[in-house]
PDB file of N, CA and C in Angstrom:
ATOM      1  N   UNK A  18      -4.128 -30.324   2.327  1.00  0.00           N
ATOM      2  CA  UNK A  18      -5.251 -30.894   1.625  1.00  0.00           C
ATOM      3  C   UNK A  18      -6.218 -29.804   1.155  1.00  0.00           C
ATOM      4  N   UNK A  19      -6.489 -28.821   2.039  1.00  0.00           N
ATOM      5  CA  UNK A  19      -7.421 -27.762   1.654  1.00  0.00           C
ATOM      6  C   UNK A  19      -6.833 -26.866   0.570  1.00  0.00           C
ATOM      7  N   UNK A  20      -5.500 -26.720   0.539  1.00  0.00           N
ATOM      8  CA  UNK A  20      -4.868 -25.932  -0.515  1.00  0.00           C
ATOM      9  C   UNK A  20      -5.082 -26.587  -1.870  1.00  0.00           C
ATOM     10  N   UNK A  21      -4.928 -27.886  -1.921  1.00  0.00           N
ATOM     11  CA  UNK A  21      -5.150 -28.628  -3.162  1.00  0.00           C
ATOM     12  C   UNK A  21      -6.609 -28.512  -3.594  1.00  0.00           C
ATOM     13  N   UNK A  22      -7.525 -28.649  -2.633  1.00  0.00           N
ATOM     14  CA  UNK A  22      -8.951 -28.543  -2.957  1.00  0.00           C
ATOM     15  C   UNK A  22      -9.282 -27.139  -3.469  1.00  0.00           C
ATOM     16  N   UNK A  23      -8.682 -26.115  -2.860  1.00  0.00           N
ATOM     17  CA  UNK A  23      -8.912 -24.746  -3.326  1.00  0.00           C
ATOM     18  C   UNK A  23      -8.339 -24.515  -4.709  1.00  0.00           C
ATOM     19  N   UNK A  24      -7.175 -25.086  -4.970  1.00  0.00           N
ATOM     20  CA  UNK A  24      -6.561 -24.950  -6.299  1.00  0.00           C
ATOM     21  C   UNK A  24      -7.376 -25.624  -7.384  1.00  0.00           C
ATOM     22  N   UNK A  25      -7.875 -26.795  -7.066  1.00  0.00           N
ATOM     23  CA  UNK A  25      -8.691 -27.520  -8.049  1.00  0.00           C
ATOM     24  C   UNK A  25     -10.058 -26.857  -8.205  1.00  0.00           C
ATOM     25  N   UNK A  26     -10.684 -26.509  -7.095  1.00  0.00           N
ATOM     26  CA  UNK A  26     -12.018 -25.905  -7.157  1.00  0.00           C
ATOM     27  C   UNK A  26     -12.008 -24.491  -7.699  1.00  0.00           C
ATOM     28  N   UNK A  27     -10.898 -23.776  -7.519  1.00  0.00           N
ATOM     29  CA  UNK A  27     -10.808 -22.395  -7.974  1.00  0.00           C
ATOM     30  C   UNK A  27     -10.871 -22.231  -9.473  1.00  0.00           C
ATOM     31  N   UNK A  28     -10.502 -23.258 -10.197  1.00  0.00           N
ATOM     32  CA  UNK A  28     -10.530 -23.150 -11.658  1.00  0.00           C
ATOM     33  C   UNK A  28     -11.952 -23.107 -12.210  1.00  0.00           C
ATOM     34  N   UNK A  29     -12.928 -23.488 -11.404  1.00  0.00           N
ATOM     35  CA  UNK A  29     -14.316 -23.484 -11.850  1.00  0.00           C
ATOM     36  C   UNK A  29     -15.035 -22.165 -11.571  1.00  0.00           C
ATOM     37  N   UNK A  30     -14.379 -21.240 -10.882  1.00  0.00           N
ATOM     38  CA  UNK A  30     -14.960 -19.928 -10.614  1.00  0.00           C
ATOM     39  C   UNK A  30     -14.617 -19.020 -11.791  1.00  0.00           C
ATOM     40  N   UNK A  31     -15.606 -18.454 -12.464  1.00  0.00           N
ATOM     41  CA  UNK A  31     -15.312 -17.593 -13.617  1.00  0.00           C
ATOM     42  C   UNK A  31     -14.608 -16.297 -13.192  1.00  0.00           C
ATOM     43  N   UNK A  32     -13.824 -15.751 -14.118  1.00  0.00           N
ATOM     44  CA  UNK A  32     -13.093 -14.522 -13.847  1.00  0.00           C
ATOM     45  C   UNK A  32     -14.080 -13.387 -13.599  1.00  0.00           C
ATOM     46  N   UNK A  33     -13.856 -12.617 -12.535  1.00  0.00           N
ATOM     47  CA  UNK A  33     -14.714 -11.486 -12.207  1.00  0.00           C
ATOM     48  C   UNK A  33     -15.951 -11.857 -11.411  1.00  0.00           C
ATOM     49  N   UNK A  34     -16.094 -13.120 -11.075  1.00  0.00           N
ATOM     50  CA  UNK A  34     -17.270 -13.534 -10.311  1.00  0.00           C
ATOM     51  C   UNK A  34     -17.155 -13.062  -8.862  1.00  0.00           C
ATOM     52  N   UNK A  35     -18.264 -12.669  -8.293  1.00  0.00           N
ATOM     53  CA  UNK A  35     -18.367 -12.294  -6.882  1.00  0.00           C
ATOM     54  C   UNK A  35     -17.557 -11.058  -6.513  1.00  0.00           C
ATOM     55  N   UNK A  36     -16.989 -10.346  -7.447  1.00  0.00           N
ATOM     56  CA  UNK A  36     -16.189  -9.173  -7.128  1.00  0.00           C
ATOM     57  C   UNK A  36     -14.869  -9.516  -6.455  1.00  0.00           C
ATOM     58  N   UNK A  37     -14.411 -10.732  -6.622  1.00  0.00           N
ATOM     59  CA  UNK A  37     -13.177 -11.177  -5.976  1.00  0.00           C
ATOM     60  C   UNK A  37     -11.982 -10.368  -6.464  1.00  0.00           C
ATOM     61  N   UNK A  38     -12.032  -9.881  -7.692  1.00  0.00           N
ATOM     62  CA  UNK A  38     -10.908  -9.121  -8.230  1.00  0.00           C
ATOM     63  C   UNK A  38     -10.702  -7.797  -7.496  1.00  0.00           C
ATOM     64  N   UNK A  39     -11.715  -7.295  -6.802  1.00  0.00           N
ATOM     65  CA  UNK A  39     -11.588  -6.053  -6.048  1.00  0.00           C
ATOM     66  C   UNK A  39     -11.379  -6.275  -4.553  1.00  0.00           C
ATOM     67  N   UNK A  40     -11.463  -7.502  -4.103  1.00  0.00           N
ATOM     68  CA  UNK A  40     -11.392  -7.785  -2.667  1.00  0.00           C
ATOM     69  C   UNK A  40     -10.035  -7.399  -2.086  1.00  0.00           C
ATOM     70  N   UNK A  41      -8.960  -7.698  -2.770  1.00  0.00           N
ATOM     71  CA  UNK A  41      -7.630  -7.381  -2.247  1.00  0.00           C
ATOM     72  C   UNK A  41      -7.414  -5.872  -2.193  1.00  0.00           C
ATOM     73  N   UNK A  42      -7.835  -5.176  -3.226  1.00  0.00           N
ATOM     74  CA  UNK A  42      -7.712  -3.714  -3.224  1.00  0.00           C
ATOM     75  C   UNK A  42      -8.535  -3.098  -2.098  1.00  0.00           C
ATOM     76  N   UNK A  43      -9.744  -3.589  -1.905  1.00  0.00           N
ATOM     77  CA  UNK A  43     -10.602  -3.068  -0.840  1.00  0.00           C
ATOM     78  C   UNK A  43     -10.004  -3.337   0.534  1.00  0.00           C
ATOM     79  N   UNK A  44      -9.363  -4.488   0.700  1.00  0.00           N
ATOM     80  CA  UNK A  44      -8.752  -4.816   1.980  1.00  0.00           C
ATOM     81  C   UNK A  44      -7.614  -3.849   2.296  1.00  0.00           C
ATOM     82  N   UNK A  45      -6.770  -3.551   1.308  1.00  0.00           N
ATOM     83  CA  UNK A  45      -5.661  -2.643   1.549  1.00  0.00           C
ATOM     84  C   UNK A  45      -6.124  -1.209   1.766  1.00  0.00           C
ATOM     85  N   UNK A  46      -7.181  -0.794   1.100  1.00  0.00           N
ATOM     86  CA  UNK A  46      -7.736   0.537   1.338  1.00  0.00           C
ATOM     87  C   UNK A  46      -8.274   0.626   2.763  1.00  0.00           C
ATOM     88  N   UNK A  47      -8.935  -0.414   3.222  1.00  0.00           N
ATOM     89  CA  UNK A  47      -9.450  -0.439   4.594  1.00  0.00           C
ATOM     90  C   UNK A  47      -8.304  -0.381   5.602  1.00  0.00           C
ATOM     91  N   UNK A  48      -7.243  -1.130   5.365  1.00  0.00           N
ATOM     92  CA  UNK A  48      -6.086  -1.084   6.256  1.00  0.00           C
ATOM     93  C   UNK A  48      -5.450   0.302   6.270  1.00  0.00           C
ATOM     94  N   UNK A  49      -5.404   0.959   5.114  1.00  0.00           N
ATOM     95  CA  UNK A  49      -4.838   2.301   5.034  1.00  0.00           C
ATOM     96  C   UNK A  49      -5.670   3.289   5.841  1.00  0.00           C
ATOM     97  N   UNK A  50      -6.980   3.231   5.700  1.00  0.00           N
ATOM     98  CA  UNK A  50      -7.851   4.173   6.396  1.00  0.00           C
ATOM     99  C   UNK A  50      -7.685   4.057   7.907  1.00  0.00           C
ATOM    100  N   UNK A  51      -7.542   2.840   8.407  1.00  0.00           N
ATOM    101  CA  UNK A  51      -7.376   2.659   9.851  1.00  0.00           C
ATOM    102  C   UNK A  51      -6.009   3.109  10.347  1.00  0.00           C
ATOM    103  N   UNK A  52      -5.039   3.269   9.457  1.00  0.00           N
ATOM    104  CA  UNK A  52      -3.702   3.714   9.851  1.00  0.00           C
ATOM    105  C   UNK A  52      -3.555   5.231   9.825  1.00  0.00           C
ATOM    106  N   UNK A  53      -4.472   5.934   9.220  1.00  0.00           N
ATOM    107  CA  UNK A  53      -4.374   7.389   9.105  1.00  0.00           C
ATOM    108  C   UNK A  53      -4.824   8.039  10.409  1.00  0.00           C
ATOM    109  N   UNK A  54      -3.836   8.357  11.268  1.00  0.00           N
ATOM    110  CA  UNK A  54      -4.148   8.892  12.593  1.00  0.00           C
ATOM    111  C   UNK A  54      -3.742  10.347  12.755  1.00  0.00           C
ATOM    112  N   UNK A  55      -3.235  10.962  11.726  1.00  0.00           N
ATOM    113  CA  UNK A  55      -2.829  12.350  11.849  1.00  0.00           C
ATOM    114  C   UNK A  55      -2.319  12.874  10.513  1.00  0.00           C
ATOM    115  N   UNK A  56      -1.950  14.154  10.526  1.00  0.00           N
ATOM    116  CA  UNK A  56      -1.502  14.809   9.295  1.00  0.00           C
ATOM    117  C   UNK A  56      -0.249  14.159   8.715  1.00  0.00           C
ATOM    118  N   UNK A  57       0.636  13.728   9.607  1.00  0.00           N
ATOM    119  CA  UNK A  57       1.885  13.114   9.140  1.00  0.00           C
ATOM    120  C   UNK A  57       1.601  11.818   8.378  1.00  0.00           C
ATOM    121  N   UNK A  58       0.672  11.015   8.880  1.00  0.00           N
ATOM    122  CA  UNK A  58       0.337   9.752   8.240  1.00  0.00           C
ATOM    123  C   UNK A  58      -0.363   9.981   6.897  1.00  0.00           C
ATOM    124  N   UNK A  59      -1.226  10.974   6.866  1.00  0.00           N
ATOM    125  CA  UNK A  59      -1.919  11.294   5.614  1.00  0.00           C
ATOM    126  C   UNK A  59      -0.920  11.792   4.568  1.00  0.00           C
ATOM    127  N   UNK A  60       0.026  12.629   5.002  1.00  0.00           N
ATOM    128  CA  UNK A  60       1.006  13.153   4.046  1.00  0.00           C
ATOM    129  C   UNK A  60       1.901  12.043   3.501  1.00  0.00           C
ATOM    130  N   UNK A  61       2.298  11.097   4.343  1.00  0.00           N
ATOM    131  CA  UNK A  61       3.121   9.984   3.860  1.00  0.00           C
ATOM    132  C   UNK A  61       2.312   9.098   2.910  1.00  0.00           C
ATOM    133  N   UNK A  62       1.039   8.883   3.195  1.00  0.00           N
ATOM    134  CA  UNK A  62       0.190   8.102   2.300  1.00  0.00           C
ATOM    135  C   UNK A  62       0.037   8.798   0.947  1.00  0.00           C
ATOM    136  N   UNK A  63      -0.135  10.110   0.968  1.00  0.00           N
ATOM    137  CA  UNK A  63      -0.234  10.859  -0.292  1.00  0.00           C
ATOM    138  C   UNK A  63       1.078  10.820  -1.066  1.00  0.00           C
ATOM    139  N   UNK A  64       2.201  10.924  -0.349  1.00  0.00           N
ATOM    140  CA  UNK A  64       3.509  10.827  -1.009  1.00  0.00           C
ATOM    141  C   UNK A  64       3.663   9.461  -1.668  1.00  0.00           C
ATOM    142  N   UNK A  65       3.269   8.411  -0.977  1.00  0.00           N
ATOM    143  CA  UNK A  65       3.357   7.063  -1.541  1.00  0.00           C
ATOM    144  C   UNK A  65       2.485   6.933  -2.789  1.00  0.00           C
ATOM    145  N   UNK A  66       1.286   7.510  -2.746  1.00  0.00           N
ATOM    146  CA  UNK A  66       0.405   7.452  -3.909  1.00  0.00           C
ATOM    147  C   UNK A  66       0.961   8.191  -5.103  1.00  0.00           C
ATOM    148  N   UNK A  67       1.458   9.392  -4.861  1.00  0.00           N
ATOM    149  CA  UNK A  67       2.033  10.184  -5.957  1.00  0.00           C
ATOM    150  C   UNK A  67       3.278   9.504  -6.508  1.00  0.00           C
ATOM    151  N   UNK A  68       4.129   9.002  -5.620  1.00  0.00           N
ATOM    152  CA  UNK A  68       5.335   8.300  -6.068  1.00  0.00           C
ATOM    153  C   UNK A  68       4.994   7.070  -6.895  1.00  0.00           C
ATOM    154  N   UNK A  69       3.980   6.323  -6.477  1.00  0.00           N
ATOM    155  CA  UNK A  69       3.626   5.123  -7.238  1.00  0.00           C
ATOM    156  C   UNK A  69       3.109   5.471  -8.630  1.00  0.00           C
ATOM    157  N   UNK A  70       2.388   6.578  -8.740  1.00  0.00           N
ATOM    158  CA  UNK A  70       1.916   6.997 -10.066  1.00  0.00           C
ATOM    159  C   UNK A  70       3.083   7.428 -10.942  1.00  0.00           C
ATOM    160  N   UNK A  71       3.981   8.234 -10.382  1.00  0.00           N
ATOM    161  CA  UNK A  71       5.140   8.709 -11.151  1.00  0.00           C
ATOM    162  C   UNK A  71       6.035   7.537 -11.554  1.00  0.00           C
ATOM    163  N   UNK A  72       6.298   6.642 -10.602  1.00  0.00           N
ATOM    164  CA  UNK A  72       7.174   5.517 -10.895  1.00  0.00           C
ATOM    165  C   UNK A  72       6.529   4.512 -11.842  1.00  0.00           C
ATOM    166  N   UNK A  73       5.205   4.388 -11.828  1.00  0.00           N
ATOM    167  CA  UNK A  73       4.545   3.469 -12.757  1.00  0.00           C
ATOM    168  C   UNK A  73       4.704   3.923 -14.199  1.00  0.00           C
ATOM    169  N   UNK A  74       4.839   5.233 -14.385  1.00  0.00           N
ATOM    170  CA  UNK A  74       5.045   5.765 -15.731  1.00  0.00           C
ATOM    171  C   UNK A  74       6.483   5.546 -16.188  1.00  0.00           C
ATOM    172  N   UNK A  75       7.423   5.611 -15.252  1.00  0.00           N
ATOM    173  CA  UNK A  75       8.843   5.557 -15.617  1.00  0.00           C
ATOM    174  C   UNK A  75       9.465   4.171 -15.515  1.00  0.00           C
ATOM    175  N   UNK A  76       8.881   3.264 -14.725  1.00  0.00           N
ATOM    176  CA  UNK A  76       9.467   1.938 -14.519  1.00  0.00           C
ATOM    177  C   UNK A  76       8.508   0.886 -15.056  1.00  0.00           C
ATOM    178  N   UNK A  77       9.045  -0.059 -15.814  1.00  0.00           N
ATOM    179  CA  UNK A  77       8.194  -1.125 -16.329  1.00  0.00           C
ATOM    180  C   UNK A  77       8.009  -2.211 -15.271  1.00  0.00           C
ATOM    181  N   UNK A  78       6.933  -2.950 -15.380  1.00  0.00           N
ATOM    182  CA  UNK A  78       6.647  -4.015 -14.423  1.00  0.00           C
ATOM    183  C   UNK A  78       5.941  -3.486 -13.192  1.00  0.00           C
ATOM    184  N   UNK A  79       5.935  -4.292 -12.141  1.00  0.00           N
ATOM    185  CA  UNK A  79       5.250  -3.918 -10.903  1.00  0.00           C
ATOM    186  C   UNK A  79       6.197  -3.530  -9.785  1.00  0.00           C
ATOM    187  N   UNK A  80       7.463  -3.405 -10.071  1.00  0.00           N
ATOM    188  CA  UNK A  80       8.437  -3.075  -9.026  1.00  0.00           C
ATOM    189  C   UNK A  80       8.261  -1.648  -8.512  1.00  0.00           C
ATOM    190  N   UNK A  81       7.538  -0.822  -9.234  1.00  0.00           N
ATOM    191  CA  UNK A  81       7.316   0.558  -8.792  1.00  0.00           C
ATOM    192  C   UNK A  81       6.546   0.601  -7.470  1.00  0.00           C
ATOM    193  N   UNK A  82       5.709  -0.392  -7.215  1.00  0.00           N
ATOM    194  CA  UNK A  82       4.934  -0.415  -5.975  1.00  0.00           C
ATOM    195  C   UNK A  82       5.856  -0.572  -4.775  1.00  0.00           C
ATOM    196  N   UNK A  83       6.783  -1.505  -4.878  1.00  0.00           N
ATOM    197  CA  UNK A  83       7.722  -1.742  -3.779  1.00  0.00           C
ATOM    198  C   UNK A  83       8.632  -0.542  -3.595  1.00  0.00           C
ATOM    199  N   UNK A  84       9.119   0.007  -4.695  1.00  0.00           N
ATOM    200  CA  UNK A  84      10.016   1.158  -4.630  1.00  0.00           C
ATOM    201  C   UNK A  84       9.323   2.371  -4.014  1.00  0.00           C
ATOM    202  N   UNK A  85       8.093   2.641  -4.415  1.00  0.00           N
ATOM    203  CA  UNK A  85       7.339   3.765  -3.841  1.00  0.00           C
ATOM    204  C   UNK A  85       7.076   3.552  -2.360  1.00  0.00           C
ATOM    205  N   UNK A  86       6.797   2.321  -1.967  1.00  0.00           N
ATOM    206  CA  UNK A  86       6.562   2.028  -0.548  1.00  0.00           C
ATOM    207  C   UNK A  86       7.812   2.249   0.284  1.00  0.00           C
ATOM    208  N   UNK A  87       8.947   1.803  -0.232  1.00  0.00           N
ATOM    209  CA  UNK A  87      10.206   1.972   0.504  1.00  0.00           C
ATOM    210  C   UNK A  87      10.565   3.448   0.632  1.00  0.00           C
ATOM    211  N   UNK A  88      10.419   4.196  -0.454  1.00  0.00           N
ATOM    212  CA  UNK A  88      10.756   5.626  -0.419  1.00  0.00           C
ATOM    213  C   UNK A  88       9.822   6.368   0.534  1.00  0.00           C
ATOM    214  N   UNK A  89       8.524   6.091   0.453  1.00  0.00           N
ATOM    215  CA  UNK A  89       7.559   6.775   1.325  1.00  0.00           C
ATOM    216  C   UNK A  89       7.784   6.406   2.789  1.00  0.00           C
ATOM    217  N   UNK A  90       8.096   5.147   3.065  1.00  0.00           N
ATOM    218  CA  UNK A  90       8.369   4.742   4.446  1.00  0.00           C
ATOM    219  C   UNK A  90       9.617   5.438   4.977  1.00  0.00           C
ATOM    220  N   UNK A  91      10.626   5.581   4.127  1.00  0.00           N
ATOM    221  CA  UNK A  91      11.846   6.290   4.524  1.00  0.00           C
ATOM    222  C   UNK A  91      11.549   7.753   4.818  1.00  0.00           C
ATOM    223  N   UNK A  92      10.742   8.376   3.983  1.00  0.00           N
ATOM    224  CA  UNK A  92      10.352   9.766   4.216  1.00  0.00           C
ATOM    225  C   UNK A  92       9.562   9.877   5.520  1.00  0.00           C
ATOM    226  N   UNK A  93       8.707   8.914   5.801  1.00  0.00           N
ATOM    227  CA  UNK A  93       7.954   8.914   7.043  1.00  0.00           C
ATOM    228  C   UNK A  93       8.849   8.818   8.268  1.00  0.00           C
ATOM    229  N   UNK A  94       9.871   7.999   8.194  1.00  0.00           N
ATOM    230  CA  UNK A  94      10.823   7.886   9.306  1.00  0.00           C
ATOM    231  C   UNK A  94      11.589   9.192   9.489  1.00  0.00           C
ATOM    232  N   UNK A  95      11.974   9.818   8.390  1.00  0.00           N
ATOM    233  CA  UNK A  95      12.678  11.104   8.471  1.00  0.00           C
ATOM    234  C   UNK A  95      11.772  12.162   9.098  1.00  0.00           C
ATOM    235  N   UNK A  96      10.484  12.195   8.691  1.00  0.00           N
ATOM    236  CA  UNK A  96       9.525  13.120   9.302  1.00  0.00           C
ATOM    237  C   UNK A  96       9.423  12.877  10.802  1.00  0.00           C
ATOM    238  N   UNK A  97       9.325  11.612  11.195  1.00  0.00           N
ATOM    239  CA  UNK A  97       9.154  11.267  12.608  1.00  0.00           C
ATOM    240  C   UNK A  97      10.380  11.677  13.423  1.00  0.00           C
ATOM    241  N   UNK A  98      11.568  11.447  12.890  1.00  0.00           N
ATOM    242  CA  UNK A  98      12.788  11.841  13.603  1.00  0.00           C
ATOM    243  C   UNK A  98      12.899  13.368  13.710  1.00  0.00           C
ATOM    244  N   UNK A  99      12.466  14.069  12.658  1.00  0.00           N
ATOM    245  CA  UNK A  99      12.522  15.540  12.693  1.00  0.00           C
ATOM    246  C   UNK A  99      11.568  16.100  13.747  1.00  0.00           C
ATOM    247  N   UNK A 100      10.400  15.492  13.874  1.00  0.00           N
ATOM    248  CA  UNK A 100       9.433  15.940  14.885  1.00  0.00           C
ATOM    249  C   UNK A 100       9.957  15.664  16.285  1.00  0.00           C
ATOM    250  N   UNK A 101      10.582  14.538  16.483  1.00  0.00           N
ATOM    251  CA  UNK A 101      11.126  14.208  17.809  1.00  0.00           C
ATOM    252  C   UNK A 101      12.271  15.145  18.194  1.00  0.00           C
ATOM    253  N   UNK A 102      13.060  15.574  17.217  1.00  0.00           N
ATOM    254  CA  UNK A 102      14.159  16.495  17.507  1.00  0.00           C
ATOM    255  C   UNK A 102      13.655  17.875  17.907  1.00  0.00           C
ATOM    256  N   UNK A 103      12.479  18.257  17.361  1.00  0.00           N
ATOM    257  CA  UNK A 103      11.907  19.563  17.679  1.00  0.00           C
ATOM    258  C   UNK A 103      11.369  19.623  19.112  1.00  0.00           C
ATOM    259  N   UNK A 104      11.039  18.502  19.684  1.00  0.00           N
ATOM    260  CA  UNK A 104      10.440  18.479  21.033  1.00  0.00           C
ATOM    261  C   UNK A 104      11.469  18.668  22.107  1.00  0.00           C
TER     262      UNK A 104
END
């Protein structure tokens, strides 16, 4: 019932009102900041950012976000396994 009410009521909110268009981006930035606990995490986050920029230029649509995330996560796992082998 509340989903229907939100769908109907949401059409009356003008585009860009209340800064809602930035709320999702701000939430993900906040989640990222809390996950950065060391150099390895920062480097993987930077790799993901650079990859997403490069892939956004070369791939049409929004699939570059998922692809950059998968590649960066894979690189992060490889980094983690390499560090564990050194110990």
